[in-house]
Short mmCIF file of C-alpha atoms in Angstrom, two decimals:
data_model
loop_
_atom_site.label_atom_id
_atom_site.label_comp_id
_atom_site.label_asym_id
_atom_site.label_seq_id
_atom_site.Cartn_x
_atom_site.Cartn_y
_atom_site.Cartn_z
CA MET A 1 271.60 148.88 100.21
CA THR A 2 269.50 146.92 102.71
CA ALA A 3 265.77 146.74 103.06
CA ALA A 4 265.94 148.51 106.41
CA ALA A 5 267.47 151.64 104.90
CA ASP A 6 265.09 154.39 104.02
CA SER A 7 266.04 154.93 100.37
CA GLU A 8 264.44 155.61 97.06
CA ILE A 9 265.93 155.63 93.60
CA ALA A 10 264.48 157.43 90.60
CA VAL A 11 265.57 156.41 87.13
CA SER A 12 264.24 157.92 83.92
CA GLY A 13 265.69 156.87 80.53
CA SER A 14 269.22 155.90 79.67
CA ASP A 15 270.55 159.47 79.80
CA ALA A 16 268.59 160.67 82.90
CA PRO A 17 270.38 161.40 86.14
CA ILE A 18 270.05 159.00 89.05
CA ALA A 19 269.12 160.65 92.35
CA ALA A 20 269.64 158.73 95.53
CA SER A 21 269.02 159.64 99.17
CA VAL A 22 270.15 157.46 102.00
CA ALA A 23 268.74 157.92 105.52
CA GLY A 24 267.36 161.32 104.58
CA ASP A 25 270.74 162.76 103.55
CA PRO A 26 270.89 164.00 99.94
CA THR A 27 273.94 162.95 97.97
CA THR A 28 275.53 164.13 94.79
CA VAL A 29 273.44 163.65 91.65
CA ARG A 30 275.28 161.40 89.22
CA GLU A 31 274.68 160.76 85.54
CA ALA A 32 273.76 157.39 84.14
CA GLY A 33 276.83 155.39 83.22
CA ASP A 34 278.75 156.58 86.31
CA LEU A 35 279.52 153.37 88.12
CA THR A 36 280.08 155.00 91.48
CA THR A 37 277.56 154.51 94.26
CA SER A 38 276.27 156.81 96.93
CA PRO A 39 278.42 157.30 99.98
CA ALA A 40 277.16 155.16 102.80
CA ASN A 41 278.33 154.64 106.36
CA GLY A 42 280.82 157.47 106.05
CA ASP A 43 282.69 155.94 103.09
CA ALA A 44 283.25 158.21 100.08
CA ALA A 45 282.98 156.47 96.71
CA PRO A 46 285.39 157.37 93.87
CA VAL A 47 284.04 159.50 91.06
CA SER A 48 285.18 159.33 87.44
CA GLU A 49 285.83 162.82 86.14
CA ALA A 50 287.09 164.55 83.05
CA ALA A 51 290.38 166.42 83.00
CA GLY A 52 290.09 169.45 85.20
CA ALA A 53 286.58 168.62 86.45
CA THR A 54 285.66 168.85 90.14
CA ALA A 55 285.14 165.59 91.99
CA ALA A 56 282.52 164.94 94.65
CA PRO A 57 283.20 166.54 98.03
CA GLU A 58 285.09 164.42 100.51
CA ALA A 59 284.13 163.91 104.14
CA GLY A 60 285.64 167.27 105.05
CA GLY A 61 283.49 169.07 102.49
CA GLN A 62 286.39 170.25 100.29
CA PRO A 63 286.14 169.44 96.55
CA VAL A 64 289.00 167.50 94.99
CA ARG A 65 290.35 168.82 91.67
CA ARG A 66 292.45 166.85 89.24
CA ILE A 67 295.80 168.43 88.47
CA ARG A 68 296.09 169.17 84.78
CA LYS A 69 299.23 168.05 83.04
CA PRO A 70 301.00 170.55 80.77
CA ARG A 71 299.72 170.16 77.23
CA TRP A 72 301.22 170.77 73.81
CA PRO A 73 300.15 174.34 72.97
CA PHE A 74 299.32 173.63 69.31
CA ALA A 75 296.40 171.75 67.77
CA ILE A 76 298.71 169.42 65.81
CA ALA A 77 300.32 166.58 67.74
CA PRO A 78 304.08 167.08 68.25
CA VAL A 79 304.93 163.81 66.51
CA ARG A 80 303.34 165.12 63.31
CA VAL A 81 305.64 168.15 63.45
CA PHE A 82 308.96 166.73 64.57
CA ALA A 83 308.87 163.35 62.78
CA PRO A 84 308.83 164.85 59.23
CA ILE A 85 311.49 167.39 60.24
CA PHE A 86 313.70 164.59 61.56
CA VAL A 87 313.32 162.58 58.34
CA PHE A 88 313.99 165.72 56.27
CA VAL A 89 317.24 166.35 58.15
CA LEU A 90 318.29 162.72 57.62
CA VAL A 91 317.57 162.87 53.89
CA MET A 92 319.41 166.18 53.45
CA SER A 93 322.38 164.85 55.41
CA ALA A 94 322.53 161.66 53.34
CA TRP A 95 322.23 163.70 50.14
CA SER A 96 325.05 166.04 51.18
CA ILE A 97 327.32 163.17 52.23
CA ALA A 98 326.71 161.31 48.97
CA SER A 99 327.43 164.41 46.92
CA HIS A 100 330.58 165.52 48.75
CA VAL A 101 332.09 162.16 49.72
CA LEU A 102 330.89 159.41 47.39
CA ILE A 103 330.95 161.34 44.09
CA ALA A 104 334.12 162.67 42.53
CA PRO A 105 334.31 166.45 41.98
CA GLU A 106 334.35 166.11 38.19
CA SER A 107 331.15 164.01 38.31
CA ARG A 108 329.38 166.07 40.96
CA PHE A 109 327.03 167.57 38.34
CA LEU A 110 325.18 164.23 38.41
CA LEU A 111 324.11 164.85 42.01
CA PRO A 112 324.91 168.39 43.15
CA PRO A 113 324.80 169.09 46.89
CA PRO A 114 321.67 170.67 48.41
CA GLU A 115 323.30 174.07 48.86
CA ALA A 116 324.13 174.22 45.13
CA VAL A 117 320.52 173.35 44.25
CA VAL A 118 319.22 176.11 46.52
CA SER A 119 321.79 178.61 45.23
CA LYS A 120 321.22 178.05 41.51
CA GLY A 121 317.59 176.99 41.52
CA LEU A 122 315.97 179.26 44.12
CA LEU A 123 318.32 182.14 44.96
CA ASP A 124 319.11 183.01 41.34
CA ALA A 125 316.39 185.49 40.34
CA ALA A 126 316.20 184.59 36.63
CA THR A 127 316.02 180.85 37.22
CA ARG A 128 313.52 181.24 40.05
CA ALA A 129 311.20 183.38 37.92
CA GLU A 130 311.43 180.90 35.05
CA ILE A 131 310.62 177.90 37.24
CA LEU A 132 307.81 179.60 39.14
CA GLN A 133 306.15 180.78 35.93
CA ALA A 134 306.24 177.25 34.52
CA LEU A 135 305.03 175.86 37.84
CA GLY A 136 302.07 178.25 37.81
CA ALA A 137 300.94 176.93 34.41
CA THR A 138 301.28 173.34 35.64
CA VAL A 139 299.31 174.04 38.82
CA GLN A 140 296.53 175.72 36.86
CA ILE A 141 296.12 172.70 34.59
CA ALA A 142 296.31 170.29 37.54
CA LEU A 143 293.64 172.15 39.52
CA VAL A 144 291.24 172.37 36.59
CA GLY A 145 291.73 168.69 35.80
CA LEU A 146 291.29 167.73 39.46
CA VAL A 147 288.02 169.66 39.79
CA ILE A 148 286.64 168.07 36.62
CA ALA A 149 287.76 164.63 37.79
CA ILE A 150 286.04 165.13 41.16
CA VAL A 151 282.78 166.24 39.56
CA LEU A 152 282.75 163.42 37.00
CA GLY A 153 283.95 160.79 39.47
CA VAL A 154 281.34 161.62 42.11
CA THR A 155 278.60 161.77 39.46
CA PHE A 156 279.49 158.38 37.98
CA ALA A 157 279.80 156.84 41.44
CA VAL A 158 276.37 158.15 42.46
CA ILE A 159 274.82 156.77 39.28
CA MET A 160 276.45 153.38 39.81
CA SER A 161 275.33 153.26 43.45
CA GLN A 162 271.68 153.72 42.52
CA ALA A 163 271.33 150.78 40.14
CA ARG A 164 273.14 147.50 39.69
CA TRP A 165 272.85 147.65 35.92
CA ALA A 166 274.57 151.06 35.90
CA GLU A 167 277.47 149.72 37.99
CA TYR A 168 277.84 146.67 35.76
CA SER A 169 277.76 148.91 32.68
CA LEU A 170 280.11 151.72 33.71
CA TYR A 171 282.59 150.30 36.20
CA PRO A 172 284.51 148.07 33.73
CA TYR A 173 285.20 151.10 31.56
CA ALA A 174 286.49 153.01 34.57
CA VAL A 175 288.94 150.18 35.17
CA ILE A 176 289.97 150.20 31.50
CA LEU A 177 290.54 153.96 31.72
CA GLN A 178 292.89 153.38 34.63
CA THR A 179 294.88 150.64 32.89
CA ILE A 180 295.43 152.44 29.58
CA PRO A 181 299.07 153.63 29.32
CA VAL A 182 298.97 157.40 29.45
CA LEU A 183 302.08 157.83 27.32
CA ALA A 184 300.41 155.84 24.54
CA VAL A 185 297.26 157.98 24.33
CA VAL A 186 298.85 161.41 24.83
CA PRO A 187 299.81 161.71 21.12
CA LEU A 188 296.25 160.76 20.16
CA PHE A 189 294.83 163.52 22.33
CA GLY A 190 297.18 165.92 20.57
CA PHE A 191 295.90 164.79 17.15
CA TRP A 192 292.24 164.99 18.18
CA PHE A 193 292.08 168.06 20.45
CA GLY A 194 295.24 170.00 19.64
CA TYR A 195 298.25 170.68 21.81
CA GLU A 196 296.95 173.49 23.96
CA PHE A 197 295.27 173.78 27.35
CA GLY A 198 292.34 171.43 26.65
CA SER A 199 294.43 168.38 25.81
CA ARG A 200 296.50 168.76 28.97
CA VAL A 201 293.38 168.98 31.11
CA ILE A 202 292.02 165.81 29.47
CA VAL A 203 295.21 163.96 30.42
CA CYS A 204 294.89 165.15 34.02
CA VAL A 205 291.26 164.02 34.18
CA MET A 206 292.13 160.64 32.72
CA VAL A 207 294.90 160.07 35.25
CA SER A 208 293.03 161.24 38.35
CA LEU A 209 289.46 160.04 37.68
CA PHE A 210 289.61 156.42 38.82
CA PRO A 211 290.48 156.98 42.53
CA VAL A 212 287.52 159.34 42.88
CA ILE A 213 285.11 156.82 41.34
CA THR A 214 286.38 153.88 43.38
CA ASN A 215 286.48 155.57 46.78
CA THR A 216 283.17 157.36 46.33
CA LEU A 217 281.42 154.19 45.23
CA PHE A 218 282.88 152.32 48.18
CA GLY A 219 281.66 154.99 50.59
CA LEU A 220 278.17 155.07 49.12
CA LYS A 221 277.84 151.29 49.37
CA SER A 222 279.28 151.04 52.89
CA VAL A 223 276.15 152.33 54.65
CA GLN A 224 274.85 149.83 57.20
CA PRO A 225 271.65 147.93 56.28
CA SER A 226 270.08 148.95 59.60
CA GLU A 227 270.40 152.62 58.61
CA HIS A 228 268.73 151.89 55.27
CA ASP A 229 265.95 150.10 57.15
CA LEU A 230 265.46 153.16 59.35
CA PHE A 231 265.07 155.43 56.32
CA THR A 232 262.67 152.91 54.75
CA LEU A 233 260.65 152.88 57.96
CA HIS A 234 260.25 156.65 57.76
CA GLY A 235 259.21 156.50 54.11
CA ALA A 236 262.30 158.25 52.66
CA ASN A 237 262.54 158.34 48.89
CA ARG A 238 265.64 157.67 46.81
CA TRP A 239 266.90 161.28 46.80
CA GLN A 240 266.39 161.75 50.54
CA ARG A 241 268.26 158.52 51.18
CA LEU A 242 271.12 159.68 48.91
CA LEU A 243 271.44 163.22 50.25
CA LYS A 244 270.87 162.58 53.96
CA LEU A 245 272.34 159.10 54.41
CA GLN A 246 274.67 157.87 51.70
CA LEU A 247 276.60 161.03 50.77
CA PRO A 248 277.32 162.08 54.39
CA ALA A 249 278.45 158.52 55.20
CA ALA A 250 280.64 158.43 52.08
CA LEU A 251 282.48 161.71 52.79
CA PRO A 252 285.56 160.15 54.49
CA ALA A 253 286.07 157.69 51.64
CA MET A 254 285.45 160.41 49.05
CA ILE A 255 288.10 162.69 50.54
CA SER A 256 290.55 159.79 50.61
CA GLY A 257 290.01 159.46 46.88
CA PHE A 258 290.51 163.21 46.45
CA LYS A 259 293.86 163.00 48.25
CA ILE A 260 295.07 160.31 45.86
CA SER A 261 293.78 162.13 42.79
CA ALA A 262 295.41 165.42 43.80
CA GLY A 263 298.92 164.02 43.44
CA MET A 264 298.01 162.16 40.26
CA ALA A 265 296.61 165.34 38.71
CA VAL A 266 299.98 167.03 39.18
CA ILE A 267 301.69 164.05 37.55
CA GLY A 268 299.23 164.14 34.65
CA SER A 269 299.85 167.84 34.12
CA ILE A 270 303.63 167.32 34.02
CA VAL A 271 303.34 164.36 31.61
CA ALA A 272 301.00 166.31 29.30
CA ASP A 273 303.28 169.32 29.29
CA PHE A 274 306.27 167.09 28.59
CA PHE A 275 304.66 165.96 25.30
CA PHE A 276 302.51 168.96 24.30
CA ARG A 277 305.13 171.56 23.45
CA GLN A 278 302.80 174.37 22.46
CA GLY A 279 301.26 177.10 24.54
CA ASN A 280 302.60 178.32 27.85
CA PRO A 281 305.50 176.13 28.99
CA GLY A 282 304.85 174.15 32.15
CA ILE A 283 307.16 172.45 34.54
CA GLY A 284 307.30 169.33 32.35
CA ARG A 285 308.80 171.24 29.44
CA MET A 286 311.27 173.00 31.72
CA ILE A 287 312.37 169.63 33.10
CA ASP A 288 313.08 168.47 29.55
CA VAL A 289 315.01 171.68 28.79
CA TYR A 290 317.13 171.32 31.92
CA ARG A 291 317.77 167.68 31.05
CA GLN A 292 319.14 168.66 27.65
CA ARG A 293 321.37 171.32 29.22
CA LEU A 294 322.59 168.98 31.97
CA ALA A 295 321.48 171.68 34.41
CA THR A 296 320.97 169.30 37.31
CA GLU A 297 320.49 172.01 39.94
CA GLU A 298 317.59 173.59 38.05
CA LEU A 299 316.19 170.15 37.21
CA LEU A 300 316.13 169.08 40.85
CA THR A 301 314.57 172.41 41.85
CA ALA A 302 311.74 171.92 39.36
CA LEU A 303 311.16 168.38 40.57
CA LEU A 304 311.12 169.39 44.24
CA LEU A 305 308.75 172.30 43.70
CA SER A 306 306.30 170.19 41.68
CA SER A 307 306.40 167.58 44.45
CA LEU A 308 305.70 170.33 46.97
CA VAL A 309 302.57 171.30 45.04
CA GLY A 310 301.26 167.74 45.25
CA LEU A 311 302.11 167.64 48.95
CA ILE A 312 300.22 170.87 49.63
CA LEU A 313 297.13 169.56 47.84
CA PHE A 314 297.38 166.36 49.87
CA TRP A 315 297.60 168.36 53.11
CA ILE A 316 294.51 170.38 52.17
CA PHE A 317 292.41 167.27 51.64
CA ASP A 318 293.93 165.64 54.71
CA PHE A 319 292.81 168.65 56.76
CA LEU A 320 289.31 168.32 55.32
CA ALA A 321 289.35 164.60 56.15
CA GLY A 322 290.20 165.39 59.76
CA ARG A 323 287.32 167.85 60.02
CA VAL A 324 284.92 165.33 58.50
CA ASP A 325 286.06 162.57 60.87
CA ARG A 326 285.65 164.94 63.81
CA ALA A 327 282.13 165.85 62.68
CA HIS A 328 281.25 162.16 62.28
CA GLY A 329 282.57 161.45 65.78
CA LYS A 330 280.46 164.21 67.30
CA ARG A 331 277.40 163.00 65.42
CA ALA A 332 277.99 159.43 66.61
CA ARG A 333 278.20 160.55 70.27
CA ARG A 334 274.86 162.36 70.12
#
């Protein structure tokens, strides 16, 4: 733009629109951050646009629209759908080939083919009812233990994040709790608390507590110092800083810990049921019964269904993690 041109530019703030008029002709109003310039001397400048948005009119006065490409109709990316299915087909094929080709017929009970597992473990009504009833008891214990572990883990992490002396006092014992062999202390829990529901829940809490503490503490301590300085500048107290700054910033790390603890809670419930042989039988006791009977089809069915429970819990927390990340992204763009 030369000095001879009759132009004026108005700029207000970083997010205000920039209005330009050249030689008395009004042009399109553009937002700040758009690197295009006003058309001058009959030349039309390119305009950056979102998908499907209308571009600035050309010399002929007709708006130019971007042609939208066909999109995947579902919210989940196609690779997240087809990649697990492809791996599942490969695993089932390898399993079937190993069972039918590599293993002799008289030894096929060691690794029965997938169709035999489905036929005897899922399609047989009596076996299916037995496994599902045991799986329900295991899931109940795992969910109760996971909820208690989340409450205790978040509470201990919050306490440790508020004072150095609390972290130095409590964190070593959290590490010790993680390193204690579960199989060694399960009989002690039976002696102290009995062999019923309570002891199994304690085992689940012990197994799944440490990931919640570690990830929550990491999230609470990962807040940027500049954000702490901003809260200090506005005179925020300790609770306001915790509720409005630290906990929202720690949510992604917390949910990552929940995802890890969900699978470990299922494992803890199975291990506890394997040793505590009183009360309602869970999937751990059924696995031991099928092992004694050499009922490999039922044993594999119980193992696969218990793994499916852990996978479903992982998917639930993974969905929550995606929503939290999306909310953080929207907040960061504001």
